[in-house]
Coordinates of C-alpha atoms and ligand atoms in Angstrom, one line a residue:
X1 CA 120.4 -94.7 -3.8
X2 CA 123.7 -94.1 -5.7
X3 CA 125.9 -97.2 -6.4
X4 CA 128.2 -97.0 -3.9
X5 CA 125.8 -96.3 -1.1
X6 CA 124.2 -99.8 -2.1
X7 CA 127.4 -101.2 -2.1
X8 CA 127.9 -100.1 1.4
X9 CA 124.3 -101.0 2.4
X10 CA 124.8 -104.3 1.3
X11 CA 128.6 -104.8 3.3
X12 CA 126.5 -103.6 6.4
X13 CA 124.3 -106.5 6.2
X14 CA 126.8 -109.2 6.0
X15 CA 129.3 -110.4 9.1
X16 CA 132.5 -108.2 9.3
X17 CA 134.8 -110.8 7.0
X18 CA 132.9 -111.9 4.5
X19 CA 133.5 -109.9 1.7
X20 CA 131.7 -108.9 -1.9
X21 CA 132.4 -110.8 -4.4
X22 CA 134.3 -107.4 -5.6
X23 CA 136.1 -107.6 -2.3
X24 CA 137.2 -111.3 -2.6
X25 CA 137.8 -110.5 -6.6
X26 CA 140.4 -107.8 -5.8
X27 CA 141.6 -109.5 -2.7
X28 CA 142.5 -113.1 -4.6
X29 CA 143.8 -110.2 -7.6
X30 CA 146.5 -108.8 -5.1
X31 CA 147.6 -111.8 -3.2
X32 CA 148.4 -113.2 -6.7
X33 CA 150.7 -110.2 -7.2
X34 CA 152.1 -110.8 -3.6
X35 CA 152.6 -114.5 -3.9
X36 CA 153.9 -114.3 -7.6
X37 CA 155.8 -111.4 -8.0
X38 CA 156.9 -109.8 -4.4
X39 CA 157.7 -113.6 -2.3
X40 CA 160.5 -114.1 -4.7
X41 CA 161.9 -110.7 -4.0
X42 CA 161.7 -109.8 -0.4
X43 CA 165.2 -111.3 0.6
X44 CA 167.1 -109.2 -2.0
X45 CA 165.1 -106.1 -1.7
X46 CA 165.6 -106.4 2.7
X47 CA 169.1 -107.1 2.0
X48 CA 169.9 -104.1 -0.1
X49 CA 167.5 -101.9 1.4
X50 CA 164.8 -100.9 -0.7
X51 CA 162.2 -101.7 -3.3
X52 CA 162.4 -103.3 -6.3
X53 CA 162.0 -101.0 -9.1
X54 CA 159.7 -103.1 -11.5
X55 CA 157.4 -104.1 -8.5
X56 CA 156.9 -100.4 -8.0
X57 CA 155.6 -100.0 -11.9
X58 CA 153.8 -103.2 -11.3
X59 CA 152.0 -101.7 -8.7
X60 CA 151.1 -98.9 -10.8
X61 CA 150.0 -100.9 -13.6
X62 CA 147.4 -103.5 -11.2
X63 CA 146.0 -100.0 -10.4
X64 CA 147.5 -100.5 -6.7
X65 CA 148.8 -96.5 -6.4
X66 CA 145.0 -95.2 -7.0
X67 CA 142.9 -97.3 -5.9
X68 CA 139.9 -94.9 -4.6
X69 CA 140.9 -92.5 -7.3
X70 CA 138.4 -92.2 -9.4
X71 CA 138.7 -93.8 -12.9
X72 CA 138.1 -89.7 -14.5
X73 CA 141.6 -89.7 -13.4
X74 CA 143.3 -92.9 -14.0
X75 CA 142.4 -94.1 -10.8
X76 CA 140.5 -97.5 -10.3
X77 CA 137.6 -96.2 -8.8
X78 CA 137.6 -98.7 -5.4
X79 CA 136.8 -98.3 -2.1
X80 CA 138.3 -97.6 0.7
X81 CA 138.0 -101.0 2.1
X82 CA 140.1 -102.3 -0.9
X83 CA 142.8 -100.1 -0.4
X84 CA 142.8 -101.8 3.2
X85 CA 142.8 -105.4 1.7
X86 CA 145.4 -104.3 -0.5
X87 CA 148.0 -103.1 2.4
X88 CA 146.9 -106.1 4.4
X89 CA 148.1 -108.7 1.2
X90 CA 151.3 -107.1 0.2
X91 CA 152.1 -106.8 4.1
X92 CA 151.3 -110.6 4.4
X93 CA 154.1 -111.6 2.0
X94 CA 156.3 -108.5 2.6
X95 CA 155.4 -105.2 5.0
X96 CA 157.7 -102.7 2.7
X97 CA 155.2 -103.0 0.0
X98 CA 152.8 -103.0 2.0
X99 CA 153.6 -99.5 3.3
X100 CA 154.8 -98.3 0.3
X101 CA 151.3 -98.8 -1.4
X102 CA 149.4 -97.7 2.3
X103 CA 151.3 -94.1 2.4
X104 CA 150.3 -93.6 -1.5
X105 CA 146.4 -94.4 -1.0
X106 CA 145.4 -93.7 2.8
X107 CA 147.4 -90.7 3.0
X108 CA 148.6 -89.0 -0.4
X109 CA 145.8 -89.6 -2.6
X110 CA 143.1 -89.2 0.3
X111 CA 144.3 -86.2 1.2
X112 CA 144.3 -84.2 -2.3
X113 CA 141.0 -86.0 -3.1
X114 CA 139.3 -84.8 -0.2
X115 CA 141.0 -81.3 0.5
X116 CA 142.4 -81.2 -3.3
X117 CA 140.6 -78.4 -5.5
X118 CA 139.5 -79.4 -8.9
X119 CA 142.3 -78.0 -11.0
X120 CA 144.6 -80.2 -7.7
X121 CA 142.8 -83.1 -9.2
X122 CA 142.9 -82.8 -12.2
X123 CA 147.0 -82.1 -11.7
X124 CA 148.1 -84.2 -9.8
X125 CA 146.0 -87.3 -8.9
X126 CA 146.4 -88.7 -12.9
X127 CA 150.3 -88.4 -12.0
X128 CA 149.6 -90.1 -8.7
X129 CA 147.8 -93.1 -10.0
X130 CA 150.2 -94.0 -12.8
X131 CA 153.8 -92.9 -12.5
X132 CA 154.6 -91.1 -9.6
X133 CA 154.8 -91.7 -5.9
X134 CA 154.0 -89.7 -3.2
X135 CA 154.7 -88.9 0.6
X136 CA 153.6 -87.7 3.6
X137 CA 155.9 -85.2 5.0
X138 CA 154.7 -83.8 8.4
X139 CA 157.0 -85.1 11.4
X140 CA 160.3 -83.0 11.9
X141 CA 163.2 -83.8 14.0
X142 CA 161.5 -81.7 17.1
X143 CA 158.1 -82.5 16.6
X144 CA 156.6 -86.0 16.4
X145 CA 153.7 -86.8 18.6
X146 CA 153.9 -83.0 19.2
X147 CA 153.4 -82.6 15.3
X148 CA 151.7 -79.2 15.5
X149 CA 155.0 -77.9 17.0
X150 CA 156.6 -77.9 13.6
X151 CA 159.4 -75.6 12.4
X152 CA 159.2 -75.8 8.8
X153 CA 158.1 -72.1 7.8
X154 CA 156.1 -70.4 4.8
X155 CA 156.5 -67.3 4.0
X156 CA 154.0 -65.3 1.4
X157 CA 155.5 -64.0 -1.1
X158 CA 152.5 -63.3 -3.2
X159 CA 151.9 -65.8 -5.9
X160 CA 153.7 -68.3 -4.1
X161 CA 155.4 -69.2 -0.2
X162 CA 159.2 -70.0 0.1
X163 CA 159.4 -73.0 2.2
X164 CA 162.4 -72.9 4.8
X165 CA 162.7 -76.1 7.2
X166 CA 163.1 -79.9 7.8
X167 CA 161.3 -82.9 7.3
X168 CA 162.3 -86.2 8.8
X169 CA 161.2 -90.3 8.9
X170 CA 159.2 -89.6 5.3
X171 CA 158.2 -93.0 3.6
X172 CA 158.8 -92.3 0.4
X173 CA 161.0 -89.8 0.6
X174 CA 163.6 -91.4 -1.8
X175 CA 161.1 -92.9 -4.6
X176 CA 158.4 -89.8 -4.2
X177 CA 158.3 -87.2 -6.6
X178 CA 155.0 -85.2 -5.0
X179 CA 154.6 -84.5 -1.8
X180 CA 151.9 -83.4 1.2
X181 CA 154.1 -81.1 3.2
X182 CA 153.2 -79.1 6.1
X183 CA 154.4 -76.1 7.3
X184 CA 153.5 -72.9 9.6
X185 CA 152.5 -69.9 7.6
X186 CA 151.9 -68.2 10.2
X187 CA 153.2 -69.4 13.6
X188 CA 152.2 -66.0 16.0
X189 CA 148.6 -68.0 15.4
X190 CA 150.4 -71.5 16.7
X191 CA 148.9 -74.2 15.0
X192 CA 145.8 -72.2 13.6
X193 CA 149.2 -71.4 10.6
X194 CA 149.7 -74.4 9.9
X195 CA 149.4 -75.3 6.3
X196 CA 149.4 -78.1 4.1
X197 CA 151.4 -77.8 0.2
X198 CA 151.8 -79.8 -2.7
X199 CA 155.5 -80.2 -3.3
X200 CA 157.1 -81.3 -6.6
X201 CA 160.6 -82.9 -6.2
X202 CA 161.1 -80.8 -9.2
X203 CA 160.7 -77.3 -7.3
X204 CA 163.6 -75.4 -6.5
X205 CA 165.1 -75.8 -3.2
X206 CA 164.0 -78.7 -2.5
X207 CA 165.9 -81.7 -1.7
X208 CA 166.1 -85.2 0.0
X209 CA 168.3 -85.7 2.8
X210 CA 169.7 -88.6 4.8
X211 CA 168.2 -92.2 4.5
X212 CA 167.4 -94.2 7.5
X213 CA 169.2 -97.5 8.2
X214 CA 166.6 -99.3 10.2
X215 CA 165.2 -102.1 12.4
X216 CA 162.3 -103.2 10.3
X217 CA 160.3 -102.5 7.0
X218 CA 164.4 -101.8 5.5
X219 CA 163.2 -102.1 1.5
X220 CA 161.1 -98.7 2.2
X221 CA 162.9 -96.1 2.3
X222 CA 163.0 -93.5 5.1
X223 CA 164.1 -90.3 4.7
X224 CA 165.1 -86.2 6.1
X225 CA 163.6 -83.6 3.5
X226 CA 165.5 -80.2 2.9
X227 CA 163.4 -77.2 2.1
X228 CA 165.9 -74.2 1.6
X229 CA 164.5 -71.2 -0.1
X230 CA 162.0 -73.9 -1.6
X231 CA 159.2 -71.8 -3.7
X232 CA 155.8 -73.3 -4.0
X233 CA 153.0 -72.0 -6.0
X234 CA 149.9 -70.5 -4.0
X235 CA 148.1 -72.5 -6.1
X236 CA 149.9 -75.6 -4.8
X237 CA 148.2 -74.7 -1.2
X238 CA 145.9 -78.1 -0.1
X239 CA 142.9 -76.9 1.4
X240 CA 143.1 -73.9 3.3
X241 CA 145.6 -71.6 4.5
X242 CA 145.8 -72.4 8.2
X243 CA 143.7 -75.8 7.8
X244 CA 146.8 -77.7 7.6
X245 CA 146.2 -78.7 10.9
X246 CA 142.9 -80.3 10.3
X247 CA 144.3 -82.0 7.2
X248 CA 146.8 -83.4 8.7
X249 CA 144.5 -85.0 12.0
X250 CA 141.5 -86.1 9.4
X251 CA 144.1 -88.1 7.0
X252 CA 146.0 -89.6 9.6
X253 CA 142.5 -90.9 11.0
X254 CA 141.9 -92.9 7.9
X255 CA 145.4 -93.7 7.5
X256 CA 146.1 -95.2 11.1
X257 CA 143.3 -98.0 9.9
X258 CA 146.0 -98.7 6.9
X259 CA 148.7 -99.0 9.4
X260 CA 146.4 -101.5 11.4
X261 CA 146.1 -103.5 7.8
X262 CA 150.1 -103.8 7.4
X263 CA 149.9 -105.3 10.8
X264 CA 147.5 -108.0 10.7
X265 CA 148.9 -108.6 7.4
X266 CA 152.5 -109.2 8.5
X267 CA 150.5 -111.3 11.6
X268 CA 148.8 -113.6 9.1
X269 CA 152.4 -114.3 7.5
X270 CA 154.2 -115.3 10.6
X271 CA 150.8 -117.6 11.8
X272 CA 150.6 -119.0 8.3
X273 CA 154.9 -119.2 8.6
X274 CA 154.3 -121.2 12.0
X275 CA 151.7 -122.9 10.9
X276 CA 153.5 -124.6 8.6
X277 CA 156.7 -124.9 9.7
X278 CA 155.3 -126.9 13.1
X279 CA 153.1 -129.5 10.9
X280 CA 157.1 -130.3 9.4
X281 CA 158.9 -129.9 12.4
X282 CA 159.8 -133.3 14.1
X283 CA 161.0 -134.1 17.5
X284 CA 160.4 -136.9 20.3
X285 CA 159.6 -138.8 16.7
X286 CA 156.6 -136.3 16.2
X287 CA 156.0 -133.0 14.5
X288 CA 155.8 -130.5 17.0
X289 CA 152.4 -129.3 16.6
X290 CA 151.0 -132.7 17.4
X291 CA 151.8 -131.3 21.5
X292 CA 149.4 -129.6 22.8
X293 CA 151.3 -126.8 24.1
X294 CA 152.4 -125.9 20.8
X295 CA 148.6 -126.3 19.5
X296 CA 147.2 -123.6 22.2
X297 CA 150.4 -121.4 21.3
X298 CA 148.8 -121.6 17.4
X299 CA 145.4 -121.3 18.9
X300 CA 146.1 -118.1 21.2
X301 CA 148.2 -116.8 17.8
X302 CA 145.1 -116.9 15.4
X303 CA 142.5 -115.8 18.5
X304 CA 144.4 -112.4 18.6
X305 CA 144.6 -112.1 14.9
X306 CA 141.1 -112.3 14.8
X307 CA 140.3 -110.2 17.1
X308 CA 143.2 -107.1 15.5
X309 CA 141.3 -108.3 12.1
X310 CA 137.8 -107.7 13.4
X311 CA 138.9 -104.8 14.8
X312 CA 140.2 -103.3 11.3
X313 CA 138.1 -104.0 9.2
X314 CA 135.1 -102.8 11.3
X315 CA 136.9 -99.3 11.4
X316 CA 137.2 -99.5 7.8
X317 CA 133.4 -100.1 7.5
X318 CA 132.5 -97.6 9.8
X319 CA 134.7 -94.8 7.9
X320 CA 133.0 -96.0 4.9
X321 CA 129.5 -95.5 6.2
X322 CA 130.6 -92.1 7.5
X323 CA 130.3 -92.7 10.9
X324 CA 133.0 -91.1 13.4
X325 CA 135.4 -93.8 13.3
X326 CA 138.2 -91.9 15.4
X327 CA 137.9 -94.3 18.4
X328 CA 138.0 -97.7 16.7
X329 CA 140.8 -96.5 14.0
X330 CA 143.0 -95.6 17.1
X331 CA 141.6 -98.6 18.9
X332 CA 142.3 -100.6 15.8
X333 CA 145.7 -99.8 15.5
X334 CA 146.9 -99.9 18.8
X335 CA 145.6 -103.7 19.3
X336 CA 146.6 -104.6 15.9
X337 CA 150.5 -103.8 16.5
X338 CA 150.2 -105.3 19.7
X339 CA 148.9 -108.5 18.2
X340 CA 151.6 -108.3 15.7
X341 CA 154.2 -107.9 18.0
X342 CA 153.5 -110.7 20.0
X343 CA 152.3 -113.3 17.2
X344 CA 155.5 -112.7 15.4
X345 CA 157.6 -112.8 18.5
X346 CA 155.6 -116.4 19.0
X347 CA 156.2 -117.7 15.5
X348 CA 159.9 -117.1 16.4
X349 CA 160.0 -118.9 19.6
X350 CA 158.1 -122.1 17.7
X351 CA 160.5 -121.8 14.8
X352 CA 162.9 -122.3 17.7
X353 CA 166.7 -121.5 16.7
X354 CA 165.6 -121.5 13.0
X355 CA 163.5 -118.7 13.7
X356 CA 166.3 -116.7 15.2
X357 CA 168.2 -116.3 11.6
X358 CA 167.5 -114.8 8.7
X359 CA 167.5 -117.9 6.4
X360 CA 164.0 -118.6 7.7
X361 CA 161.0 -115.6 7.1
X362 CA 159.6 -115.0 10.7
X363 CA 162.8 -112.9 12.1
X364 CA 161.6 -110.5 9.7
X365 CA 157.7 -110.3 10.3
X366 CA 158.7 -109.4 13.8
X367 CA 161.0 -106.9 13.0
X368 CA 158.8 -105.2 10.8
X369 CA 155.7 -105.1 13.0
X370 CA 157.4 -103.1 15.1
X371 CA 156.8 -99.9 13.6
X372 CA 153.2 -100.7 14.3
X373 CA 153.7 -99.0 17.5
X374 CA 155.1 -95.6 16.6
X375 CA 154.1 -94.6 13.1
X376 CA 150.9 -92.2 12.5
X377 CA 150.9 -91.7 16.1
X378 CA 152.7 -94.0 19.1
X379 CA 150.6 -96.5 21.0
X380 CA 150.5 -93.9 23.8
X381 CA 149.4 -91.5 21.2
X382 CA 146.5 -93.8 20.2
X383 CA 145.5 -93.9 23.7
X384 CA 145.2 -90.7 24.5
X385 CA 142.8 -90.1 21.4
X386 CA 141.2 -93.0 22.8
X387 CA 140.9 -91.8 26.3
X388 CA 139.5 -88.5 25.3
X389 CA 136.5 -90.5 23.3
X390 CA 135.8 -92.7 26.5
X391 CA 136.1 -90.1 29.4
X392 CA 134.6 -87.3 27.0
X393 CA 137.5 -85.0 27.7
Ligands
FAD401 C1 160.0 -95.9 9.8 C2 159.3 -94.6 10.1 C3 158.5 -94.1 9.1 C4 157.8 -92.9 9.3 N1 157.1 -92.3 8.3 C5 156.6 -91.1 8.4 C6 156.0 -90.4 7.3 O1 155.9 -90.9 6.2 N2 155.6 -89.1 7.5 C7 155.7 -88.5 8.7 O2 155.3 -87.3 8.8 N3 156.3 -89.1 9.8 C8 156.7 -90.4 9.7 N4 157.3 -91.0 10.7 C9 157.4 -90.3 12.0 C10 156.5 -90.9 13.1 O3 155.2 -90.6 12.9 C11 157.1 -90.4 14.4 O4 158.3 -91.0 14.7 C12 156.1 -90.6 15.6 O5 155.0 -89.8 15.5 C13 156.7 -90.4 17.0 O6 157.4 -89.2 17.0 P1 158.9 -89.1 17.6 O7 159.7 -90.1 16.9 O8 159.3 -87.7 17.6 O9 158.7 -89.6 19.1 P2 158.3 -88.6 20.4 O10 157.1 -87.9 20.0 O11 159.5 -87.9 20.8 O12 157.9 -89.7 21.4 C14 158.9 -90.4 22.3 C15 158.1 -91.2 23.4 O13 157.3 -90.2 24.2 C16 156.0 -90.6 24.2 N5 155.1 -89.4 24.2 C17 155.3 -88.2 23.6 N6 154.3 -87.4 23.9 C18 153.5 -88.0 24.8 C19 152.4 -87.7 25.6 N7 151.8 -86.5 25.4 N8 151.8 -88.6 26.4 C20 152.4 -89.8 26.6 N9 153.5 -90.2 25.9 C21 154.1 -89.3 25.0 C22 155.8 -91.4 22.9 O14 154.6 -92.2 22.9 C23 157.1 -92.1 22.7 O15 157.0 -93.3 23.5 C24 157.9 -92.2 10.5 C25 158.7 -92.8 11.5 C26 159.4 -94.0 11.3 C27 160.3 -94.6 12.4

């Protein structure tokens, strides 16, 4: 039995959240980071809108941008399940990060190390584990949940395909410098054309359009992408010609479970936020949480976030053990930015006025879990896939 396969063996046999001592090791490693370097920052980097440059090369340097990449290429060699903790710790202190790291791991370095070809590898994860970021670029203006009804076009021109089209809502978009970009190489086929590319920043004709001003997650950037003429290298093609569509469905399996981290990671902030803030709080000559309706309102908060964490991590264990983990990833992520929702929109309401402005951190955990619902696929989205799993459409 190979090492990891023990590894996995061995997180089968114990309860869902206790973790391996490599677990807790790169947990404690990363919520050092968070507390220590990101805390401090998170009210500047909200209030101008995007991420703090030397937090990005620190993430690089703690081995944060690759962490399943293996260490042949610069990568730290982890698991998938770390890459989870990770999102889940830098989403506790600030949900930007968090994503920031999420998009890089669950979807830009899974996808070229699963569909990459060795010479892909060898290219670009080194780059991608530590200097350069990546993105995800599949939704368009017209096509969302409908993402196989993309516009963006290839055209073969023999060594390579000129990209014509646009790309909109990519996190990323203004740090990233390669990108997983689909397009339809051959729409008369409908979605059987659709193709998945490596883009460079670099390549000619590309370029990145309009940033979002937004409700929540405001340090990470969102972004329109402008392919005009854009030439990419046949060699550049990730996975099949075609197969973009199956790319794109398998990554955003794994990567929903990320987006189900970021929310029980902004969760655990606001609870650990509320927490504290009602053991201070005093009125009627007590603190607040000595009354018992504020107690159950902390007890119902912490039931739900164990329930969204349960949920999670189990999904990240099962993808690990290589069972279909469609259904509880969808499952997962739909609960967990409910739960997020609501525990954050609690912490407010126990914060009472103080946790309607921004001088206090809960505001902003509520905000941000809001994207929960629509990202990788809308809560309605979710339940469809989850609907078609139960009824066996
Ligand atoms: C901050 C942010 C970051 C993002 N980052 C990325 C990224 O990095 N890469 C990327 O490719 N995309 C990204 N997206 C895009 C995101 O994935 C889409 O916004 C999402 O998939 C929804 O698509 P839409 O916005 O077009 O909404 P629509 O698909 O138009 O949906 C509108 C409403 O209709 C509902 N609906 C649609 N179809 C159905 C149906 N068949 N049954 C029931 N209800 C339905 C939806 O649930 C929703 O409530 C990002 C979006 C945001 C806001």
């Amino acid at each position: 039995m190979s090492q990891s396969q023990t590894a996995i063996e061995e997180s089968l046999a114990r309860p869902l959240k206790t973790l391996s001592e490599e677990e807790k090791m790169f947990r404690d490693s990363v919520r050092e980071f968070a507390e220590g370097e990101i805390r401090r920052r998170v009210a500047e980097m909200e209030e101008q809108g995007h991420l703090d440059p030397s937090l990005m090369k620190q993430c690089f340097e703690l081995g944060l941008m690759g962490i399943e990449t293996p260490e042949d290429y610069g990568g730290s060699g982890g698991s998938f399940f770390q890459a989870i903790l990770a999102v889940e710790e830098l989403s506790r202190v600030d949900a930007s990060v968090g994503v920031f790291v999420d998009v890089q791991n669950t979807l830009v370095n899974n996808a070229l190390l699963r569909w990459g070809n060795p010479q892909q590898h060898k290219k670009y994860l080194p780059q991608l584990a530590s200097e350069k970021v990546g993105a995800y670029a599949l939704s368009e203006a017209g096509s969302g949940s409908d993402a196989f009804g993309l516009q963006t076009r290839a055209v073969d021109g023999g060594d390579y395909f000129t990209l014509n089209g646009r790309k909109l809502w990519i996190t990323n978009g203004k740090e990233a410098e390669i990108f997983v970009l689909f397009a339809n190489a051959n729409p008369e086929a409908g979605y059987r054309g659709i193709t998945a590319f490596i883009v460079e920043e670099s390549f000619a004709g590309f370029s990145v359009g309009k940033k979002e001003n937004k409700l929540g997650i405001r340090a990470s950037s969102t972004t329109e992408l402008i392919l005009e003429d854009c030439q990419v290298p046949k060699e550049n093609v990730l996975g099949e010609t075609g197969k973009g569509y199956k790319v794109s469905i398998e990554t955003l399996n794994e990567g929903r479970i990320g987006i189900g981290a970021q929310m029980i990671g902004i969760a655990t902030g606001a609870l650990e936020a509320a927490l504290a803030y009602t053991a201070e709080r005093e009125q009627f000559g007590k603190t607040v949480n000595e009354f018992q309706g504020v107690q159950f309102q902390l007890a119902e908060m912490a039931t739900e976030l164990e329930a969204a964490r349960l949920m999670v991590y189990n999904a990240a264990r099962m993808k690990e053990a290589g069972e279909n983990f469609v259904k509880e990833a969808a499952m997962a992520k739909l609960y967990s930015s409910r739960a997020a929702e609501r525990i954050t929109s609690r912490a407010i309401e126990l914060y009472g006025g103080y946790g309607y402005v921004k001088d206090y951190p809960v505001e902003k955990y509520w905000r941000d879990s809001k994207i929960g619902a629509i990202y990788e696929g809308t809560s309605n989205m979710q339940l469809q896939t989850i609907a078609k799993q139960v009824l066996k459409l």
